[in-house]
CSV table of C-alpha atoms and ligand atoms in Angstrom, one decimal:
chain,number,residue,atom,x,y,z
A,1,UNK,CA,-117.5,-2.5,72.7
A,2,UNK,CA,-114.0,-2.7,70.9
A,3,UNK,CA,-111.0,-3.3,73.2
A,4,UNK,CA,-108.5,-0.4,73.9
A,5,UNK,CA,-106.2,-2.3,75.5
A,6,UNK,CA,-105.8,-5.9,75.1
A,7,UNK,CA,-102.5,-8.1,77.6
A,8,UNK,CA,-102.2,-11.6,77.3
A,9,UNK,CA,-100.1,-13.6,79.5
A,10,UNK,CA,-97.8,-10.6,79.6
A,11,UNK,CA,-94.7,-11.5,82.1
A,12,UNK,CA,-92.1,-8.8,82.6
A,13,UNK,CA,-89.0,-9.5,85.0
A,14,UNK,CA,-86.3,-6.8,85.4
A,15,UNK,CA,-82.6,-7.5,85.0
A,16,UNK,CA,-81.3,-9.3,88.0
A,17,UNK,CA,-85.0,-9.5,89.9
A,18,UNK,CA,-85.7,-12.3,91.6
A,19,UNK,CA,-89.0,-12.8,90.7
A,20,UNK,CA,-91.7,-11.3,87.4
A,21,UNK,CA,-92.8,-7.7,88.5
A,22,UNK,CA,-95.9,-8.7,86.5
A,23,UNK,CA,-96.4,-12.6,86.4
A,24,UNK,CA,-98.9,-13.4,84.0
A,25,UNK,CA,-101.1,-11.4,83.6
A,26,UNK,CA,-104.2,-10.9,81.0
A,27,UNK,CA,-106.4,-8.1,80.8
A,28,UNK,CA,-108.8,-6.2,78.1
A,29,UNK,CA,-110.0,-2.7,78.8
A,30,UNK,CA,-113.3,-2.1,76.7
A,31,UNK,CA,-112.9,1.5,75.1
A,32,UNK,CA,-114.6,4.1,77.4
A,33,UNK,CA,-114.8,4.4,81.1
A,34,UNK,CA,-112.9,4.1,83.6
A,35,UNK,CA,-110.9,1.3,84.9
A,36,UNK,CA,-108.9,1.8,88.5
A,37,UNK,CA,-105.6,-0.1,88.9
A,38,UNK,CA,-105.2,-1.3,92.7
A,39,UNK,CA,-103.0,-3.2,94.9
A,40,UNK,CA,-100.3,-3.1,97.7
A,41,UNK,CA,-96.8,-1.3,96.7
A,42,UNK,CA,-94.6,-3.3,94.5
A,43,UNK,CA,-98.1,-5.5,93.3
A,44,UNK,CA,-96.9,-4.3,89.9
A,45,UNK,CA,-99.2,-1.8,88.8
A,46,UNK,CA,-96.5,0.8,87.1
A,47,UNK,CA,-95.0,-2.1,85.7
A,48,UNK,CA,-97.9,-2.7,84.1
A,49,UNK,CA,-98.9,0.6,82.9
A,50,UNK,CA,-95.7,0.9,81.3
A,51,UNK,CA,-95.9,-2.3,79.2
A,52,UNK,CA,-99.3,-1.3,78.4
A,53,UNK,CA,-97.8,2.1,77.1
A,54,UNK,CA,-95.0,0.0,75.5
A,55,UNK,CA,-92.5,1.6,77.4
A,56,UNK,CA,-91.5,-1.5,78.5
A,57,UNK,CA,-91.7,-4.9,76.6
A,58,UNK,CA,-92.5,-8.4,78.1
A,59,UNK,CA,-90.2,-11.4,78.3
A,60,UNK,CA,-93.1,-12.9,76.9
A,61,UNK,CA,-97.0,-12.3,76.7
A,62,UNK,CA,-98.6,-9.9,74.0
A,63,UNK,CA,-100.1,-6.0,74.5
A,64,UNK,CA,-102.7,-4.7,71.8
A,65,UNK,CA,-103.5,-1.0,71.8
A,66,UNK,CA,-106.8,-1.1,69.9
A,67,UNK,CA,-106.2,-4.7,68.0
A,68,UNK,CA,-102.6,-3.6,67.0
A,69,UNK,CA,-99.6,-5.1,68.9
A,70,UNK,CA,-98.5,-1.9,71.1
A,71,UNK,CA,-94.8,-2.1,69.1
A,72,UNK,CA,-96.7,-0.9,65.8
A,73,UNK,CA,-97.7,1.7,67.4
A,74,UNK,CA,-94.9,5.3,66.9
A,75,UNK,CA,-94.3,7.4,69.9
A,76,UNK,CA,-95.8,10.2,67.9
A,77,UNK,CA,-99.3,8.3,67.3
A,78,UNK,CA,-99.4,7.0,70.6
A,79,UNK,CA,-98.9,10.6,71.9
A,80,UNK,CA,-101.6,11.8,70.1
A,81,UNK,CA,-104.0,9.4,71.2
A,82,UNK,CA,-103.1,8.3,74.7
A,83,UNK,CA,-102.6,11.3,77.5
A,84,UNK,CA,-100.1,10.0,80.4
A,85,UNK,CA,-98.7,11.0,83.7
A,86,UNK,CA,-96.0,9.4,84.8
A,87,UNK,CA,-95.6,8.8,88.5
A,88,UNK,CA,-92.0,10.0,88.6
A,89,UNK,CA,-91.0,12.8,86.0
A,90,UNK,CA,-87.9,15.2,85.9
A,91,UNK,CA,-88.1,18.5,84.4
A,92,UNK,CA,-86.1,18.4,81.2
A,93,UNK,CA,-85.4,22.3,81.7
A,94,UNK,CA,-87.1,25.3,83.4
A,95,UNK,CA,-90.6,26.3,82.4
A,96,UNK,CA,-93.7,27.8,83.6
A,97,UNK,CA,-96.6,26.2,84.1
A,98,UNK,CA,-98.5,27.2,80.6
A,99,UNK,CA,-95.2,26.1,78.7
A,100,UNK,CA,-95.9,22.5,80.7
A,101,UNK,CA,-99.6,22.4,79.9
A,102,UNK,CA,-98.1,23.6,75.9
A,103,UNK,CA,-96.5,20.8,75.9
A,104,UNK,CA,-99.3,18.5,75.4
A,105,UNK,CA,-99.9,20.1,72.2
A,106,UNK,CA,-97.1,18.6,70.8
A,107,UNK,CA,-97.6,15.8,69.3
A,108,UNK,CA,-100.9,18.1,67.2
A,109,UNK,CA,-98.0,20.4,66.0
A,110,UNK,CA,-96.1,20.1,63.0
A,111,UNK,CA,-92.1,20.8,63.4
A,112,UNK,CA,-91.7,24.1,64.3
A,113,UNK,CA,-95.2,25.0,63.3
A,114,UNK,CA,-96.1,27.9,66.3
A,115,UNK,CA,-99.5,27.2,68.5
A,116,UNK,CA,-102.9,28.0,66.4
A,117,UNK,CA,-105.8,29.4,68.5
A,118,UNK,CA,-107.7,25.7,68.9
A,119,UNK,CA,-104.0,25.2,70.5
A,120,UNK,CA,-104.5,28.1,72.8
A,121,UNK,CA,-108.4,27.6,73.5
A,122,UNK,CA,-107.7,23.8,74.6
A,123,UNK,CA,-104.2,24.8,76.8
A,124,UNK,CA,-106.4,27.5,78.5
A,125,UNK,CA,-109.5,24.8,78.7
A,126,UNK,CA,-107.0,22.4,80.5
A,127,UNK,CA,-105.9,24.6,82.7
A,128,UNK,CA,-109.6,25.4,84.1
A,129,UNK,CA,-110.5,22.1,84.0
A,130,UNK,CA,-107.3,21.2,86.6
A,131,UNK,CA,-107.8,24.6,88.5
A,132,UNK,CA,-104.2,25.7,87.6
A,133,UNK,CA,-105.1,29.2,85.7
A,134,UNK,CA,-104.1,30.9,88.6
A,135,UNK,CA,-100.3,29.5,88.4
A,136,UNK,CA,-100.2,30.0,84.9
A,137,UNK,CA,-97.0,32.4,85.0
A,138,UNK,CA,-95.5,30.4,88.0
A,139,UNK,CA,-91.7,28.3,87.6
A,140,UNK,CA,-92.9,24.5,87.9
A,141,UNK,CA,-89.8,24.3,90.2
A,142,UNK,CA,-91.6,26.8,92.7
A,143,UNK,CA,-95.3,24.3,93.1
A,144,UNK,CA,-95.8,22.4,95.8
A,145,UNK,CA,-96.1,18.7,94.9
A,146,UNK,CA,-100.1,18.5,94.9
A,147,UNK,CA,-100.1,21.8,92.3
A,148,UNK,CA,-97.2,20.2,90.1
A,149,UNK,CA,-99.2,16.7,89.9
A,150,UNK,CA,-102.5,19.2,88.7
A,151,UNK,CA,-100.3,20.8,86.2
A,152,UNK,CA,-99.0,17.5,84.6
A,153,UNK,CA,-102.7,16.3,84.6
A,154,UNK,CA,-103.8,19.4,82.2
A,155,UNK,CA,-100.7,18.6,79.8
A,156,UNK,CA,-102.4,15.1,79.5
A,157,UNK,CA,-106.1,16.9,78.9
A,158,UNK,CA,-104.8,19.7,76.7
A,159,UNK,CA,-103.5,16.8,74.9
A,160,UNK,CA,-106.8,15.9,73.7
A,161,UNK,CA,-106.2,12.6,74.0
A,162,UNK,CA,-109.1,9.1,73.4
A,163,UNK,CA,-107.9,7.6,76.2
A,164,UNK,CA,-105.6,8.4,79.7
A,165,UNK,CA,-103.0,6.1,81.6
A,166,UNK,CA,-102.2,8.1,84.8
A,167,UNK,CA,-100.0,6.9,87.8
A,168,UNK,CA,-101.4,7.8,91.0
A,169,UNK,CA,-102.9,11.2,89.5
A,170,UNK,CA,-104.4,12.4,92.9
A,171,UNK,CA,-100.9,11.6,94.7
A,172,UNK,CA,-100.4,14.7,97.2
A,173,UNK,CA,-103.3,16.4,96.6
A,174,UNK,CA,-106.1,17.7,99.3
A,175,UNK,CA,-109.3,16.2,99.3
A,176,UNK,CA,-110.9,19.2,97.6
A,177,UNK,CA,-108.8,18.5,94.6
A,178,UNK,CA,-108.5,14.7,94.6
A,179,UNK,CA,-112.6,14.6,94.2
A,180,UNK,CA,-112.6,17.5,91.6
A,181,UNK,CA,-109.8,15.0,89.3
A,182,UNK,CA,-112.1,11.7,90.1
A,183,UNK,CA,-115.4,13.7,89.1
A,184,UNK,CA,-113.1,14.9,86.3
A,185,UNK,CA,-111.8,11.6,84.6
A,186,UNK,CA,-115.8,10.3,85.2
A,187,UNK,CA,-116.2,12.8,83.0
A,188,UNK,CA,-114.0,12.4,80.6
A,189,UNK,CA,-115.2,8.7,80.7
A,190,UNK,CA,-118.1,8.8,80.1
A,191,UNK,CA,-118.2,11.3,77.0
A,192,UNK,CA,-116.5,8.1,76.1
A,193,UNK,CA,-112.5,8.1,76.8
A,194,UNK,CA,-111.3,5.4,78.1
A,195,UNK,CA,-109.8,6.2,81.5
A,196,UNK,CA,-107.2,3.7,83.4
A,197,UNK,CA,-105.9,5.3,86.4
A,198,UNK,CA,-103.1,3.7,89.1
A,199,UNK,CA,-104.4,4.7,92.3
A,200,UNK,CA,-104.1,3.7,96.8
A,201,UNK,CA,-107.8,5.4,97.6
A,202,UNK,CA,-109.5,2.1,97.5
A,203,UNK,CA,-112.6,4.1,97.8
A,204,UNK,CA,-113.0,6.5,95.5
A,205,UNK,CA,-111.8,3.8,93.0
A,206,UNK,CA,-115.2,2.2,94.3
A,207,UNK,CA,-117.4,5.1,93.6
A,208,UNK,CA,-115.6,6.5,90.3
A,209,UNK,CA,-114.9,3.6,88.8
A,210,UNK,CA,-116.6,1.0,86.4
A,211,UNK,CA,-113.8,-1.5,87.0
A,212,UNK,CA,-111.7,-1.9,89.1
A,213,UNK,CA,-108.4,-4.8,88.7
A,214,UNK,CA,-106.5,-5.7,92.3
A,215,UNK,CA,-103.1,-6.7,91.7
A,216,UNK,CA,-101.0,-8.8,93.8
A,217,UNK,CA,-97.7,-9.9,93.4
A,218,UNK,CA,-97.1,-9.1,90.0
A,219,UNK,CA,-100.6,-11.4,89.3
A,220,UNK,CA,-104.2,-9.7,89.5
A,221,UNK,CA,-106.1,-10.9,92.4
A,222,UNK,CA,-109.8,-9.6,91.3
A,223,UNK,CA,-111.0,-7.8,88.8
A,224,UNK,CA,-114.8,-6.7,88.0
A,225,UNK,CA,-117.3,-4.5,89.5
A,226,UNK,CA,-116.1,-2.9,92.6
A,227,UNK,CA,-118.6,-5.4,94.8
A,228,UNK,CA,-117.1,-8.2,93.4
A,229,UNK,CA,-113.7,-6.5,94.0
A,230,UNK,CA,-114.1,-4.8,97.2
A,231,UNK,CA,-114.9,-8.1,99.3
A,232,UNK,CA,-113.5,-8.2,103.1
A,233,UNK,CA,-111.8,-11.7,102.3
A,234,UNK,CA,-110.3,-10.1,99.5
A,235,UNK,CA,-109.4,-7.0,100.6
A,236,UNK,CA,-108.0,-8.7,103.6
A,237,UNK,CA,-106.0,-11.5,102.0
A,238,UNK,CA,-104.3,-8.7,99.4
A,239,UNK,CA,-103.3,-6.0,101.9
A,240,UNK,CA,-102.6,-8.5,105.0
A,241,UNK,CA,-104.5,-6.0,107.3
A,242,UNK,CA,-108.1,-6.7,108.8
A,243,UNK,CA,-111.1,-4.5,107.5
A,244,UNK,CA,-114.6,-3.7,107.3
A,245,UNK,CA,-116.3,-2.8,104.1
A,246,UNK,CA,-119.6,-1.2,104.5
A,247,UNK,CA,-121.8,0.7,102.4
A,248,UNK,CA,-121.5,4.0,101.1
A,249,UNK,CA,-124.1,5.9,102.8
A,250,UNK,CA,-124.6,8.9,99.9
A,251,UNK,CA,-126.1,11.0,98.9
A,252,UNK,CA,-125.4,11.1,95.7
A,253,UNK,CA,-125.2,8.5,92.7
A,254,UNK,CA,-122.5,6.5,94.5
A,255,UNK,CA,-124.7,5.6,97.3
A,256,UNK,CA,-124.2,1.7,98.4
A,257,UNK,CA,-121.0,1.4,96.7
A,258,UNK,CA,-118.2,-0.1,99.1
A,259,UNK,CA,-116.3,1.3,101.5
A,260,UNK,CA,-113.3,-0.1,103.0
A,261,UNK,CA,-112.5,0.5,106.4
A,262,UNK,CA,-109.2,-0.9,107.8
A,263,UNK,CA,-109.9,-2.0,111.6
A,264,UNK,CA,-107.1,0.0,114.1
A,265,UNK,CA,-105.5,-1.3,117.4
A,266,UNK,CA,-108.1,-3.5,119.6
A,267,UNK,CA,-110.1,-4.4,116.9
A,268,UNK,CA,-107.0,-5.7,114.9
A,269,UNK,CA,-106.3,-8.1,118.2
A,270,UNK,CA,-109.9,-9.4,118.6
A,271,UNK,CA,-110.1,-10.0,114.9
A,272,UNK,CA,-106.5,-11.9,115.2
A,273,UNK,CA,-108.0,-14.1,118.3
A,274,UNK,CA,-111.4,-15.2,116.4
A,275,UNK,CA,-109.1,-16.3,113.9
A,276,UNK,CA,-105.7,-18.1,115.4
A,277,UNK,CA,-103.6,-18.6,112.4
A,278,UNK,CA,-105.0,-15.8,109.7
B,301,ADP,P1,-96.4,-0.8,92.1
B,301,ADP,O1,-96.5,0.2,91.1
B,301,ADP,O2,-97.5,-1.7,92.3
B,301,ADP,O3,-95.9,-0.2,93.5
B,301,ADP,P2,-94.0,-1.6,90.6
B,301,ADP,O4,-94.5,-2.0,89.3
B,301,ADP,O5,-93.4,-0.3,90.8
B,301,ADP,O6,-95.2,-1.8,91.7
B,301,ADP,O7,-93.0,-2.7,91.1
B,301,ADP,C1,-93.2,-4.1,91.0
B,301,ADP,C2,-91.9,-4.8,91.4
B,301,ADP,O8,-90.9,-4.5,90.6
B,301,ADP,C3,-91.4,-4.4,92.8
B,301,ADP,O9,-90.9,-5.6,93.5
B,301,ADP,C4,-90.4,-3.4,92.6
B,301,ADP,O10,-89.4,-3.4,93.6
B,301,ADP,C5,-89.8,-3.9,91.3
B,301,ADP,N1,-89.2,-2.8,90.4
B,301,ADP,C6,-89.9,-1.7,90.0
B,301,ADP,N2,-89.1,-1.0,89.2
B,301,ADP,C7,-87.9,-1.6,89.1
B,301,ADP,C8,-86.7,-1.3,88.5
B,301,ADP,N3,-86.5,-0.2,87.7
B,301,ADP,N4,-85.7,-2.2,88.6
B,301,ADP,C9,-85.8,-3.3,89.4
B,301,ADP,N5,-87.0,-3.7,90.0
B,301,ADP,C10,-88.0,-2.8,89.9
């Protein structure tokens, strides 16, 4: 399977940082599925997104976006093939919701050209898909955080795009919704977009993804199947906290796949005397 994206050696240090936010690190995403990005806050994971988006460039290191360095690459062509939700965004001006989720049909517009009915039918399509018909007519300034993060994430699918790099996309949202977005980019995945997602729910990273790459420390830790990712010494070492990983119990097609379970008060001290020094 051809490579969407391709990072070698990549280093990235911002101005005045005392150390690389990303330190060396090498990665190839096969086009389609879905890859999950994991690791403790400040392990480098946006950092890394964004060089792989080219909104940042590396000190050194190379980034490909399918076998062409990722500075080739226009805005415009990259908009059109890569969906993205940033984790941070400002509204450039007041809008509704279906002017947000318009957006995405940008970059299939020509200047000034108005919105053609296959325009319509996908912003209308995207909206179902991230259960935000209902708030079609509302201000984006009047959403809660969960419902605004659900509207960006149908601008990215009315985009139409190959593949998706999405920064903590199930940020703020109930547990009703988070599941709906994982089934969703699964999906998406595999009617074969390639789907790299920055997420904290170790879990459902381990049930919805095919790959999953820990990052610590600006360097990746592990990276493979979530079994060979998910281990308790590794787990442990990355996020300095003692936990259990066990079996998911199903039903379903995820059954066996595993479950982290951080360890709370006396466990946490037992686990610290068997081991005097971890
Ligand atoms: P993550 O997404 O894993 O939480 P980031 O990529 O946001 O990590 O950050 C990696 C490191 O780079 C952290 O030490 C963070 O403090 C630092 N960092 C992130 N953004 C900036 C910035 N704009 N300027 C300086 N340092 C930054």
């Amino acid at each position: 399977m051809s490579a969407t994206w391709r990072a070698t050696d990549v280093v990235f240090r911002y101005p005045d940082a005392d150390r690389a936010a990303v330190d060396g690190v090498s990665l190839t995403l096969p086009s389609g599925g879905c890859t999950a990005l994991l690791g403790p806050n400040g392990a480098g994971k946006s950092t890394l997104l964004h060089l792989l988006l080219g909104t940042l460039v590396p000190q050194s290191g190379s980034i490909h976006f399918r076998d062409r360095p990722i500075t080739a690459w226009s805005r415009n062509e990259l908009a059109r093939i890569v969906g993205v939700l940033p984790q941070h965004e400002d509204a450039p001006f007041p809008m509704t919701v279906r002017d947000c989720v318009a957006m995405g049909r940008y970059p299939h517009l020509g200047p000034w050209q108005r919105e053609r009915t296959r325009d319509r039918d996908a912003i209308l399509d995207a909206m179902g898909r991230a259960h935000v018909l209902a708030l079609a007519g509302r201000g984006m300034s009047e959403l809660s955080g969960g419902e605004r993060q659900r509207v960006r994430l149908a601008r990215a699918l009315a985009q139409h795009p190959d593949a998706f790099a999405l920064d903590e996309p199930t940020a703020a949202l109930d547990v009703r919704h988070e599941m709906a977005i994982f089934e969703l980019l699964r999906n998406l995945a595999r009617q074969g977009a390639t789907v790299l997602l920055v997420t904290h729910n170790l879990n459902l990273a381990a049930r919805y993804a095919d790959h999953l790459v820990l990052m610590d420390q600006g360097r990746i830790a592990a990276a493979g199947a979530p079994a060979a990712v998910l281990t308790r010494a590794i787990v442990q070492r990355v996020y300095g906290w003692p936990v259990e990983i066990v079996p998911h119990r199903g039903p379903g097609p995820d059954t066996g796949a595993p479950q982290v379970v951080p360890l709370a008060g006396e466990a946490c001290a037992q686990l610290d005397e068997d081991s005097p020094g971890a």
